[in-house]
Short mmCIF file of C-alpha atoms in Angstrom, two decimals:
data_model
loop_
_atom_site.label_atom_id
_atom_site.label_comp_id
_atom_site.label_asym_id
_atom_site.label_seq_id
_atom_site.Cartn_x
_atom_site.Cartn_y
_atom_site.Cartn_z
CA UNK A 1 38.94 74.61 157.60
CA UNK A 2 42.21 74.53 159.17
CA UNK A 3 43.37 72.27 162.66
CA UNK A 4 43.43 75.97 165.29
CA UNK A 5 47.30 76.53 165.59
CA UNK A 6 49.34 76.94 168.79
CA UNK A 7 48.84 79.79 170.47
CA UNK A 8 50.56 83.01 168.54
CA UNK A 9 49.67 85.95 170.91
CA UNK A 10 51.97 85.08 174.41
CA UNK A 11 55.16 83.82 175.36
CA UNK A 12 55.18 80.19 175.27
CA UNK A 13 58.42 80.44 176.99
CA UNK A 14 56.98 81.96 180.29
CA UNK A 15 53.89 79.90 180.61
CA UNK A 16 55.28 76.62 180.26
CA UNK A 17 57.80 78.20 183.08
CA UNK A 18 54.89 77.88 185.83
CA UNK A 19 54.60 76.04 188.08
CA UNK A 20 51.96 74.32 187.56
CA UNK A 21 53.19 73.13 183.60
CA UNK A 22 55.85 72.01 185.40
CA UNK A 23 54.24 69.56 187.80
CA UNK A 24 52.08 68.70 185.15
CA UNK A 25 54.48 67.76 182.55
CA UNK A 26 56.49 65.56 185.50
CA UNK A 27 53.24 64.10 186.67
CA UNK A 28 53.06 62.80 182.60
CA UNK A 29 56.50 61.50 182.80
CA UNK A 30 56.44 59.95 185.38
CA UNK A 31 52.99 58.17 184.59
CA UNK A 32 53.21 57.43 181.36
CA UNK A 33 57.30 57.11 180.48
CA UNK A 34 57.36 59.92 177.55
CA UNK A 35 57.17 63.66 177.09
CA UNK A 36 53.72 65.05 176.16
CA UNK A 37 53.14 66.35 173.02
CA UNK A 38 50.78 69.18 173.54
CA UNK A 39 49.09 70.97 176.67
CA UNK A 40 45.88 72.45 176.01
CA UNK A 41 44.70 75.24 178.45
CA UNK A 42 40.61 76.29 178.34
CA UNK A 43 39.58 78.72 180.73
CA UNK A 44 36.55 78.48 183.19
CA UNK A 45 34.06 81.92 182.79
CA UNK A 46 32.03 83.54 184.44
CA UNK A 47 28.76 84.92 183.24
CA UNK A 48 27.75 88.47 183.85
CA UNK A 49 24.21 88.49 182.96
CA UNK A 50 21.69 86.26 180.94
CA UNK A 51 21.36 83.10 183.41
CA UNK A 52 19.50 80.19 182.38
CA UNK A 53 18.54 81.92 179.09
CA UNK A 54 21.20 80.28 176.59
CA UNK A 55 19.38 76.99 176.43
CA UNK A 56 16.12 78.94 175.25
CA UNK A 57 18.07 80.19 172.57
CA UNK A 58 18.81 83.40 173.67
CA UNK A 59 22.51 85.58 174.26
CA UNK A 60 24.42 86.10 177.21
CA UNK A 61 27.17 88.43 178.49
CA UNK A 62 30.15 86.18 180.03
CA UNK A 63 33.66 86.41 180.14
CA UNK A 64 36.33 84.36 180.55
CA UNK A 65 38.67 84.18 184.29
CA UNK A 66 41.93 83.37 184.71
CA UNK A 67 41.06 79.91 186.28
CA UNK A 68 41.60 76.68 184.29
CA UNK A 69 41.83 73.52 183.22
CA UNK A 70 45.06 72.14 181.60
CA UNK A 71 45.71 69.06 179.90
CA UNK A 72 49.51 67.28 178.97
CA UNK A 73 48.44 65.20 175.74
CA UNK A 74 50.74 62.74 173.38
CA UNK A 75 48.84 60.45 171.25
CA UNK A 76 49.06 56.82 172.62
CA UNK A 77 50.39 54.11 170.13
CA UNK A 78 47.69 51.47 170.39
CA UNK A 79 43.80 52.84 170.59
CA UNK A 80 43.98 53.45 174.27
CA UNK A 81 42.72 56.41 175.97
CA UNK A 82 44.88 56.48 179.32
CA UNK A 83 44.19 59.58 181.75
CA UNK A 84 45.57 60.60 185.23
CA UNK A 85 44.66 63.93 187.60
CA UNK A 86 46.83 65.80 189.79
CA UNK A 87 43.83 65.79 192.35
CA UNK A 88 44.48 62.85 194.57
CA UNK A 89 40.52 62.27 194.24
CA UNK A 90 40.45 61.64 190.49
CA UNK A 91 41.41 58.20 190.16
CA UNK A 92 43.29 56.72 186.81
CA UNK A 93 41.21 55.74 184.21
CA UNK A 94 41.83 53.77 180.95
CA UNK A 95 39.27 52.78 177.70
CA UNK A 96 39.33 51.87 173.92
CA UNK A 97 38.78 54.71 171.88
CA UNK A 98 36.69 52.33 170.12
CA UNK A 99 34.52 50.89 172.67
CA UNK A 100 33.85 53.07 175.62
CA UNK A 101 30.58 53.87 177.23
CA UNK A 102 30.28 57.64 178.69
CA UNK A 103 28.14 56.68 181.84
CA UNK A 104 28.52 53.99 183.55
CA UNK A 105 25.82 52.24 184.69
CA UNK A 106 24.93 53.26 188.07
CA UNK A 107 27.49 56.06 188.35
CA UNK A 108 25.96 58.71 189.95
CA UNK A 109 27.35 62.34 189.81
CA UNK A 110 29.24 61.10 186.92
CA UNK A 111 33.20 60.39 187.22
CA UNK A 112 35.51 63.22 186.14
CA UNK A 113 36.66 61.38 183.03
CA UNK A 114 33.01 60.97 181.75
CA UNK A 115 33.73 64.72 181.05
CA UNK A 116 36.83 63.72 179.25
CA UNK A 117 35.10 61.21 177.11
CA UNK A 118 32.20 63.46 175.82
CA UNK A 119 34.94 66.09 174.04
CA UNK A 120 36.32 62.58 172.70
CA UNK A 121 33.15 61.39 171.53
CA UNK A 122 32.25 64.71 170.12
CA UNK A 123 35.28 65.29 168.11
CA UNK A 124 34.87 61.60 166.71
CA UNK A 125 31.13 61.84 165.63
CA UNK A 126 32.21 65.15 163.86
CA UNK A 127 34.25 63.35 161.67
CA UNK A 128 33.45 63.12 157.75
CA UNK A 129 35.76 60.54 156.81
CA UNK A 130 34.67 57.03 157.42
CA UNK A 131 38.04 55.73 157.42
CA UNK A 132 39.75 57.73 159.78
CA UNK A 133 40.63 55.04 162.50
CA UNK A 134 40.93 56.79 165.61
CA UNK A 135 44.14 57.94 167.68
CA UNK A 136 44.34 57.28 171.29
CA UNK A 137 45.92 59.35 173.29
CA UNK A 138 47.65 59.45 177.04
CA UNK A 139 46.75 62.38 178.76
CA UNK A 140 47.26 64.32 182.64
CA UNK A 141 44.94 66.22 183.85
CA UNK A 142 45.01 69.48 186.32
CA UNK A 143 42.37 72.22 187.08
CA UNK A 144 42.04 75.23 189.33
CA UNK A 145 38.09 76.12 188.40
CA UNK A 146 36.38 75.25 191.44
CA UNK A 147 34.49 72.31 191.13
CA UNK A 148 30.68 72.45 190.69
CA UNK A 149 30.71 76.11 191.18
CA UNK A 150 28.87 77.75 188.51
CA UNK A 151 32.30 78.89 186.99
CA UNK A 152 31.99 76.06 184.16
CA UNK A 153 34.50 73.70 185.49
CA UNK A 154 32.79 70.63 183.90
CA UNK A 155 32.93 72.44 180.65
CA UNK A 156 36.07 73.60 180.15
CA UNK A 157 37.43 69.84 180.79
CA UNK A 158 35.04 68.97 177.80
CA UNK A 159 36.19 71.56 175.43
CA UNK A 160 40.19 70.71 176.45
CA UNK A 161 39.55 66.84 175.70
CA UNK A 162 38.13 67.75 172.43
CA UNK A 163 41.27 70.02 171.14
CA UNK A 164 43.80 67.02 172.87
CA UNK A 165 41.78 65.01 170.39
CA UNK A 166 41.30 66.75 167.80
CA UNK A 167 45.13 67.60 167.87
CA UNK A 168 46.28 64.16 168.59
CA UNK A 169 43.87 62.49 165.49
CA UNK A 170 44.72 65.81 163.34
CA UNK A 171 41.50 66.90 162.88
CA UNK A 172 40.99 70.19 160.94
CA UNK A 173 38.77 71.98 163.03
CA UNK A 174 37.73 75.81 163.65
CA UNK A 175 37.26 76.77 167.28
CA UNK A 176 33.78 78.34 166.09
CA UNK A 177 33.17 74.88 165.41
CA UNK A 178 34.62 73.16 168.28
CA UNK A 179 32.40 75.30 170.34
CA UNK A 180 29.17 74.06 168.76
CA UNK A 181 30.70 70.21 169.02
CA UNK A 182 31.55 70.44 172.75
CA UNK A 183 27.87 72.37 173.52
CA UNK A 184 26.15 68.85 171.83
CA UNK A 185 28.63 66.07 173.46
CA UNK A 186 28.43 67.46 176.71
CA UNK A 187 24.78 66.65 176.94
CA UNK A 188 25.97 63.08 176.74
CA UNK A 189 26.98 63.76 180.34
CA UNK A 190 22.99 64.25 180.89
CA UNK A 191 22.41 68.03 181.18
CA UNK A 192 20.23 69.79 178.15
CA UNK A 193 22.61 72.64 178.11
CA UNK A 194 22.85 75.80 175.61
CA UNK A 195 26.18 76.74 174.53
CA UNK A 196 27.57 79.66 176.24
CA UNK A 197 30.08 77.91 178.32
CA UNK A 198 31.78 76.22 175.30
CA UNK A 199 31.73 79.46 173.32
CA UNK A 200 33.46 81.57 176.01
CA UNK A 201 35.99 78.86 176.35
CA UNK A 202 37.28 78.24 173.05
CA UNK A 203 36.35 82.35 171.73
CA UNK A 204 37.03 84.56 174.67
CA UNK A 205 39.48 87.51 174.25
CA UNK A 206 41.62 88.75 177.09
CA UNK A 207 40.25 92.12 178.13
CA UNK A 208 36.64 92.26 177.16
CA UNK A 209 33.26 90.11 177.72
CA UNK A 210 31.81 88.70 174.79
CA UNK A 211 28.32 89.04 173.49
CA UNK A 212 27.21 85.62 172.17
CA UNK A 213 24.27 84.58 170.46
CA UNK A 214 23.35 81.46 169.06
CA UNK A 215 21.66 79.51 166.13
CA UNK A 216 24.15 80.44 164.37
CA UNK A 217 26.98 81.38 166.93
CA UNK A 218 27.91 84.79 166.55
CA UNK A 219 30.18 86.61 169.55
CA UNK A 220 31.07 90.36 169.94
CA UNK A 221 33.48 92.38 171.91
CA UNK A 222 31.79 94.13 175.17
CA UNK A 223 33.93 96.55 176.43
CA UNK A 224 33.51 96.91 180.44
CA UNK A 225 33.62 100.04 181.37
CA UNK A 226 37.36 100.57 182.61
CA UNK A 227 36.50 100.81 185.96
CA UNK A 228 34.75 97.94 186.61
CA UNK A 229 35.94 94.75 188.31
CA UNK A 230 34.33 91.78 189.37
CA UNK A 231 34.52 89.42 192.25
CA UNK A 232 34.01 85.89 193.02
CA UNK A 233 32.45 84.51 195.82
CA UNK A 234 32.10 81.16 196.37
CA UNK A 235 29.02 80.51 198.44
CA UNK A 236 30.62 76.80 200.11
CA UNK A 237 27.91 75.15 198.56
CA UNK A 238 28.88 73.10 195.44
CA UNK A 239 26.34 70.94 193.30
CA UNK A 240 26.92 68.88 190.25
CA UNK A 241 24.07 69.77 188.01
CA UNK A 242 24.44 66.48 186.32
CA UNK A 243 23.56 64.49 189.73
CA UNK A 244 20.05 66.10 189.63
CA UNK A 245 16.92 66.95 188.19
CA UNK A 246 16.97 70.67 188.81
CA UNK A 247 18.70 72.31 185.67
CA UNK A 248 16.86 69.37 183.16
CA UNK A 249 13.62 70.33 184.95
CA UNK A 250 14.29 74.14 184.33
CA UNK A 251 14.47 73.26 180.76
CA UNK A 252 11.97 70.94 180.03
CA UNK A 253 9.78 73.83 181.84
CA UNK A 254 10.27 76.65 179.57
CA UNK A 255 10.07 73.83 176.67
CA UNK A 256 6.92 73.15 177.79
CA UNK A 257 5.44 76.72 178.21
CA UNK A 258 6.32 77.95 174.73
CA UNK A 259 5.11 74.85 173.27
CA UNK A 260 1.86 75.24 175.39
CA UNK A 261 2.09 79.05 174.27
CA UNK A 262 2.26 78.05 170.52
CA UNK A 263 -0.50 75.44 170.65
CA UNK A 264 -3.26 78.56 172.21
CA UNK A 265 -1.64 80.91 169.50
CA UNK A 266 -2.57 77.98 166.34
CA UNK A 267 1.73 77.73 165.94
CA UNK A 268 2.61 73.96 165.50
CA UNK A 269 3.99 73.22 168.71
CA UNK A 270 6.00 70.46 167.87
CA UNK A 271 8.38 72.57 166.14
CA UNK A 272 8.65 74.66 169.05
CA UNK A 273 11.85 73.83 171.28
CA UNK A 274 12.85 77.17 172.55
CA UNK A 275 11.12 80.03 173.73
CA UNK A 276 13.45 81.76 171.38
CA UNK A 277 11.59 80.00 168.53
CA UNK A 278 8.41 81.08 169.93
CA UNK A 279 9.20 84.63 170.22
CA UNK A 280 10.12 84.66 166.15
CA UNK A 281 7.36 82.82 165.52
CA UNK A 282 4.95 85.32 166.89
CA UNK A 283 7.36 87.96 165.94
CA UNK A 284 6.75 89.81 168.58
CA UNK A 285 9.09 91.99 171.15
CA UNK A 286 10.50 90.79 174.39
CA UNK A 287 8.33 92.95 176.41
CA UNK A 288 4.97 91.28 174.29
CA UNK A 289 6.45 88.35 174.67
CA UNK A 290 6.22 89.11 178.85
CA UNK A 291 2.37 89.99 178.06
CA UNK A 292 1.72 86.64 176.12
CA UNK A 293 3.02 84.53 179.10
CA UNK A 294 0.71 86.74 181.51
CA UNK A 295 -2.28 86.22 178.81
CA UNK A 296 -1.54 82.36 178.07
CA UNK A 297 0.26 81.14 181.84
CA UNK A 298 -1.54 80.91 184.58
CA UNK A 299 1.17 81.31 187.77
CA UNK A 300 -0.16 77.97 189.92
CA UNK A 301 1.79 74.86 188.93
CA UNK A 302 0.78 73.00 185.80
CA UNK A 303 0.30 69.28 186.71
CA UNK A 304 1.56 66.86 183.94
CA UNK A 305 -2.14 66.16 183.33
CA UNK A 306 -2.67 69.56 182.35
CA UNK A 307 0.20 70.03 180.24
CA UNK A 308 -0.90 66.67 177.78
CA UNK A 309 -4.62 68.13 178.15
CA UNK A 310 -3.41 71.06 176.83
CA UNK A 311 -1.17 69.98 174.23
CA UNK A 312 -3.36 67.19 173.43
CA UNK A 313 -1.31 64.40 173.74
CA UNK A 314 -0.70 60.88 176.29
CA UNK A 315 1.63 61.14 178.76
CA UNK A 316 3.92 59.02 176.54
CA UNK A 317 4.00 61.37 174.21
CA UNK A 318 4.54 64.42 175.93
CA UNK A 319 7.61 62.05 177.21
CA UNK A 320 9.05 61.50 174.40
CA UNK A 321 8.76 64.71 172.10
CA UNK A 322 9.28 67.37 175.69
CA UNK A 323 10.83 65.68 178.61
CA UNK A 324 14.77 64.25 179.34
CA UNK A 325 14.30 61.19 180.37
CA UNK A 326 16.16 62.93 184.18
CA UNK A 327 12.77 65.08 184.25
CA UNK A 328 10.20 62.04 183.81
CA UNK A 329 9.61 61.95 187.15
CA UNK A 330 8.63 64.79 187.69
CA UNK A 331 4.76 65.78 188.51
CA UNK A 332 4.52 69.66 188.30
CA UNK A 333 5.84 72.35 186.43
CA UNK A 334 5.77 76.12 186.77
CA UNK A 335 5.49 77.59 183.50
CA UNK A 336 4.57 81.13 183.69
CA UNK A 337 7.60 81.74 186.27
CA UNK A 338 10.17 80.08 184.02
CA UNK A 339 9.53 81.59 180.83
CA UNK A 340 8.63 85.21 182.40
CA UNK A 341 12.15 84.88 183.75
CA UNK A 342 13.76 84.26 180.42
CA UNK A 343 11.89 86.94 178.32
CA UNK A 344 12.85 89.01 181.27
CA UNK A 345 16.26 88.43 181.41
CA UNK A 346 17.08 88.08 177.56
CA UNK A 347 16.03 91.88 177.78
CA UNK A 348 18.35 92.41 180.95
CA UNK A 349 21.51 91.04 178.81
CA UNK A 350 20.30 93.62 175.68
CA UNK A 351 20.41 96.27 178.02
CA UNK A 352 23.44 95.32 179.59
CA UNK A 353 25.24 95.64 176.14
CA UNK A 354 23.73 98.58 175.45
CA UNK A 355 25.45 100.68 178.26
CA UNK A 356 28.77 99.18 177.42
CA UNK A 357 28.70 100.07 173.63
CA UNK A 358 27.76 103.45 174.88
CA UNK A 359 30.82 103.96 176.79
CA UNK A 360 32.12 105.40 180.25
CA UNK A 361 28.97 107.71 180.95
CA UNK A 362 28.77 108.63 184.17
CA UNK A 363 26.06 106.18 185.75
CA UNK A 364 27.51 103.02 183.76
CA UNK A 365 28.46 101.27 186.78
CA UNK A 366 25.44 102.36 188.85
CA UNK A 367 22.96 101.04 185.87
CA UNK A 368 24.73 98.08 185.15
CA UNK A 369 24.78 97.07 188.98
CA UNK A 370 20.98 97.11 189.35
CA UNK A 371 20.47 94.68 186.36
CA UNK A 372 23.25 92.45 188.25
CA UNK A 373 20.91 92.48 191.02
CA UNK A 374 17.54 92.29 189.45
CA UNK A 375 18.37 88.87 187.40
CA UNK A 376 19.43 87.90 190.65
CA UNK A 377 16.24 88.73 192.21
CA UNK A 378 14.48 87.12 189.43
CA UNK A 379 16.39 83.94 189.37
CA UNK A 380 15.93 83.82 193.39
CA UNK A 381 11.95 84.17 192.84
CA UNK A 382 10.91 83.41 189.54
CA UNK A 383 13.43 80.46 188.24
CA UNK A 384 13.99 79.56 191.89
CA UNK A 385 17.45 78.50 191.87
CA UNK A 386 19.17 80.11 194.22
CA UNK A 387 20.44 79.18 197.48
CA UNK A 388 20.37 80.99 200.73
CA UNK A 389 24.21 80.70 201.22
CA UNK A 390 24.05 82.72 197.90
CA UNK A 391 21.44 84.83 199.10
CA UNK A 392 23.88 85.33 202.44
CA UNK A 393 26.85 86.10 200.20
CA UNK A 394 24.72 88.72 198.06
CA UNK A 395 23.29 90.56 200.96
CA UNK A 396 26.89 90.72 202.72
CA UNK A 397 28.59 92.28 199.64
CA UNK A 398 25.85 95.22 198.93
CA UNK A 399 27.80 97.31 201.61
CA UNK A 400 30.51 97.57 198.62
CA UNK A 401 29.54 96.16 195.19
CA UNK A 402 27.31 97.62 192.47
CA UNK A 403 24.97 94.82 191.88
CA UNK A 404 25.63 91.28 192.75
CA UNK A 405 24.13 87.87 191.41
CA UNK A 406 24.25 84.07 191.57
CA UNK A 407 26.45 82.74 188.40
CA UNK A 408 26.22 79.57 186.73
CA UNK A 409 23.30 76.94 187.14
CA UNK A 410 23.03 78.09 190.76
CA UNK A 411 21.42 75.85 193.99
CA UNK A 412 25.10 76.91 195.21
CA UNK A 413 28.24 77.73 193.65
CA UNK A 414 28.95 81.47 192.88
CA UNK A 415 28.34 84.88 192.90
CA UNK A 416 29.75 87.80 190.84
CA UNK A 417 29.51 91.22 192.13
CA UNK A 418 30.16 94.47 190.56
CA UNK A 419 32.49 96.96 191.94
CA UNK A 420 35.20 99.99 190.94
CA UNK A 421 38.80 99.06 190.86
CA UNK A 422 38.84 101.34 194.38
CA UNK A 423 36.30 99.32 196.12
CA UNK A 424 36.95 95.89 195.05
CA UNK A 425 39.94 94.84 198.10
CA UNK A 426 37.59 96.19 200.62
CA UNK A 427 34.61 94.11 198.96
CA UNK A 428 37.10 91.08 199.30
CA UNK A 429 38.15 92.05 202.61
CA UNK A 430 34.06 92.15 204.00
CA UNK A 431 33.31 88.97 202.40
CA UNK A 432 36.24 87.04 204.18
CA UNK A 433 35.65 88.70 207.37
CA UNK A 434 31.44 88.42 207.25
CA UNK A 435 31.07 85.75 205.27
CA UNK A 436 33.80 83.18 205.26
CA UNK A 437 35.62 83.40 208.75
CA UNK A 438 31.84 83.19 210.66
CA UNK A 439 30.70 80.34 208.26
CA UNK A 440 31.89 76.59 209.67
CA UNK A 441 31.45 75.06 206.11
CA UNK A 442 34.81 77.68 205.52
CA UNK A 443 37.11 74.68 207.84
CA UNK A 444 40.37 76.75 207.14
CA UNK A 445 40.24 76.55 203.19
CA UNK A 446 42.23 78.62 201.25
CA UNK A 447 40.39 82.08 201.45
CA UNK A 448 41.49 83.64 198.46
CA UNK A 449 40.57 80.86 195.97
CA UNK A 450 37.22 81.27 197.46
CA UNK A 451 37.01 84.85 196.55
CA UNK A 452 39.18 86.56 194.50
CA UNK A 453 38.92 89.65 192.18
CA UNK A 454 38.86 88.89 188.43
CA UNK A 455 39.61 90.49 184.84
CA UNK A 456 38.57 89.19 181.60
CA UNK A 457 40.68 86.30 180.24
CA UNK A 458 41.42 84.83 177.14
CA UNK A 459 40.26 81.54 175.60
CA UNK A 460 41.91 78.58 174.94
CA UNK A 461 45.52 78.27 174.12
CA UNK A 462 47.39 75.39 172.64
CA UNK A 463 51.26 74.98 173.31
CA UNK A 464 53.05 72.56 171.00
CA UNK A 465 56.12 71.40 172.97
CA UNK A 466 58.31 70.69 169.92
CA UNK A 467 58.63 74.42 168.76
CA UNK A 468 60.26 74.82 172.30
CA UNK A 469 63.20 72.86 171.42
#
């Protein structure tokens, strides 16, 4: 293993010439009394297809945008963690790298730098040495990812405060292996994640959508076909996934219906986590898999009373070996939806891939478009997690775009719609003037960070600001 080097493939020379490294690096002066060290840059993404899915152990088709965090690191020279945001919002905060806590009691949706600390915390547990004492570090923050958007905001700050420390401490470190660190740490922020946001972030390439599987990580080039674009919409309805039960619940759900599944088929459930698991235990297809859940589910909600009857366990137990603590609460759980959903949509992303290896045929577009629009269908019905400002948004674009769906976690956030490199302006043009300019959420924001056309990004990038001199 080797610590990932600065970035090779750009001019360092022009980046560090915008703007925004610019206010960055004088916000760090001017904060903490020294030139940074490093900045770190890790895109947001977007995903194309495969919501929801990554967590059951399944792949997904996102790509990276050109949206992103950046981060102005120098290691501190007592064990201090010091950290300051260009948004006005963000307030300073300061810890021991020693010592600190992650949540704060109380602190509820958790504070920006909670975000920071699980990269921190991730890249420290990794470690193999028990004598490496631990570098602080002072560190200024800025971002352009809309916040709780579906467009991995949260993420990307994770995965850049795990390179600032793994640079800082000199930590050898591949980014395959960062990935997997920042997919575990981040569920210190509460949220029983999968790993596709991490992956994209730290193993995106500019131009193409990557293919990414898991257990182990694996990600391939998908070649778009060239001339496909995609646009963000922004439905003006933001939620933090961490300040609620909604994602957890989603996956303590399909949890709980292939464990349910394995227990009628004679599997032992307890080893059953994901309905990933389930599907190679069984070794069956996707579309059996579909006909299992129809054979095994019934489509009424499963009361928690059911789900220990069935399982055979106390409601302690089914507590402690299938349910976040976030999800204990809860009294009901729709399995059959959930997991139909997922088998449904794992087979959506295969297909998806499938018409992109094969090329610029003719109907590409047109085929890709309507499995855009049935996983959003499905996650509007099925995994109910949509949002009718998203549902507004999706309806409004199908004038002009291919196939649209929610992206991200959804209950808000984003869309991503599929159009031709022809089409796309007028897309953006519709959604302003039907969307945005009749909506009074809009209050005169800044119209095209709230929809914008995208390409395919690159991932991270590290810029060592000595080998500018």
């Amino acid at each position: 293993m080797s610590p990932p080097p600065p970035s090779t493939n750009i001019s360092l020379t022009s980046d560090m010439k915008e703007i925004r490294f610019i206010e960055l690096q004088k916000l760090f002066v001017d904060k903490f009394k020294c030139e940074p060290k490093y900045f770190v840059r890790v895109p947001g993404r977007v995903n194309l297809i495969g919501e929801h899915i990554d967590y059951c152990g399944y792949s997904v088709c996102p790509m990276a945008i050109q949206q992103d965090i950046l981060i102005a690191v120098c290691e501190s020279n007592n064990f201090s963690i010091s950290l300051t945001n260009t948004d006005p919002n963000h307030k300073d905060f300061s810890c021991d790298i020693r010592t600190f806590s992650i949540l704060e009691e109380g602190s509820s949706p958790p504070g920006w730098y909670s975000y920071v600390l699980c990269g921190v915390r991730g890249v420290l547990e990794s470690l193999t040495s028990e004598n490496h004492i631990p570098v602080g570090f002072l560190a200024a923050v800025t971002g352009n990812i809309p916040l709780a958007s579906g467009l991995s905001s949260s993420s990307a700050l994770v995965c850049s405060a795990a390179l600032a420390t793994a640079l800082v401490n000199k930590v050898q470190f591949t980014f395959d292996q960062l990935a997997v660190v920042c997919a575990q740490s981040e569920r210190y922020i509460g949220t029983q994640g999968g790993g596709m946001d991490q992956a994209i972030a730290f193993l995106a390439t500019a131009g193409s959508a990557k293919h990414i599987e898991f257990d182990p990580l694996r990600t391939t080039e998908i070649q778009l076909p060239s001339d496909a674009v995609f646009v963000i919409a922004h439905s003006l309805h933001s939620l933090n996934k961490a300040a609620t039960s909604d994602f957890n619940q989603r996956v303590a759900e399909c949890r709980l219906a292939g464990q349910i599944i394995a227990k009628k088929k004679g599997l032992t459930w307890r080893k059953i986590n994901k309905l990933a698991d389930l599907q190679v235990s069984l070794k069956l297809t996707l579309a059996e898999m579909e006909d299992i859940v129809a054979e095994t589910l019934h489509e009424h909600p499963y009361t928690k009373e059911e789900v220990c009857q069935a399982l055979e366990v106390t409601e302690q137990e089914l507590e402690h070996s299938s349910l976040n603590p976030k999800v204990k609460h809860v009294k009901t759980f729709k399995l059959f939806q959930r997991a139909l959903h997922v088998f449904q949509e794992a087979g959506r992303v295969d297909k998806f891939c499938k018409i992109c290896e094969e090329g610029d045929r003719s109907n590409a577009l047109e085929q890709l478009g309507q499995l855009m629009q049935a996983s959003h269908q499905s996650l509007a019905k099925l995994y109910e997690c949509s949002h009718p400002q998203l549902d507004q948004l999706i309806e409004v674009a199908s004038k002009y775009a291919l196939g649209c769906r929610l992206t991200g976690a959804g209950w808000g956030g984003c869309t991503v719609s599929l159009a031709t490199k022809a089409t796309a302006p007028a897309l953006v043009d519709l959604l302003k003037e039907e969307f945005y300019l009749k909506n009074p959420m809009y209050k005169g924001q800044d119209l095209n960070t709230l929809v914008f056309i995208t390409k395919p990004g690159s991932g991270c990038r590290i810029y060592d600001t000595e080998e500018m001199d």
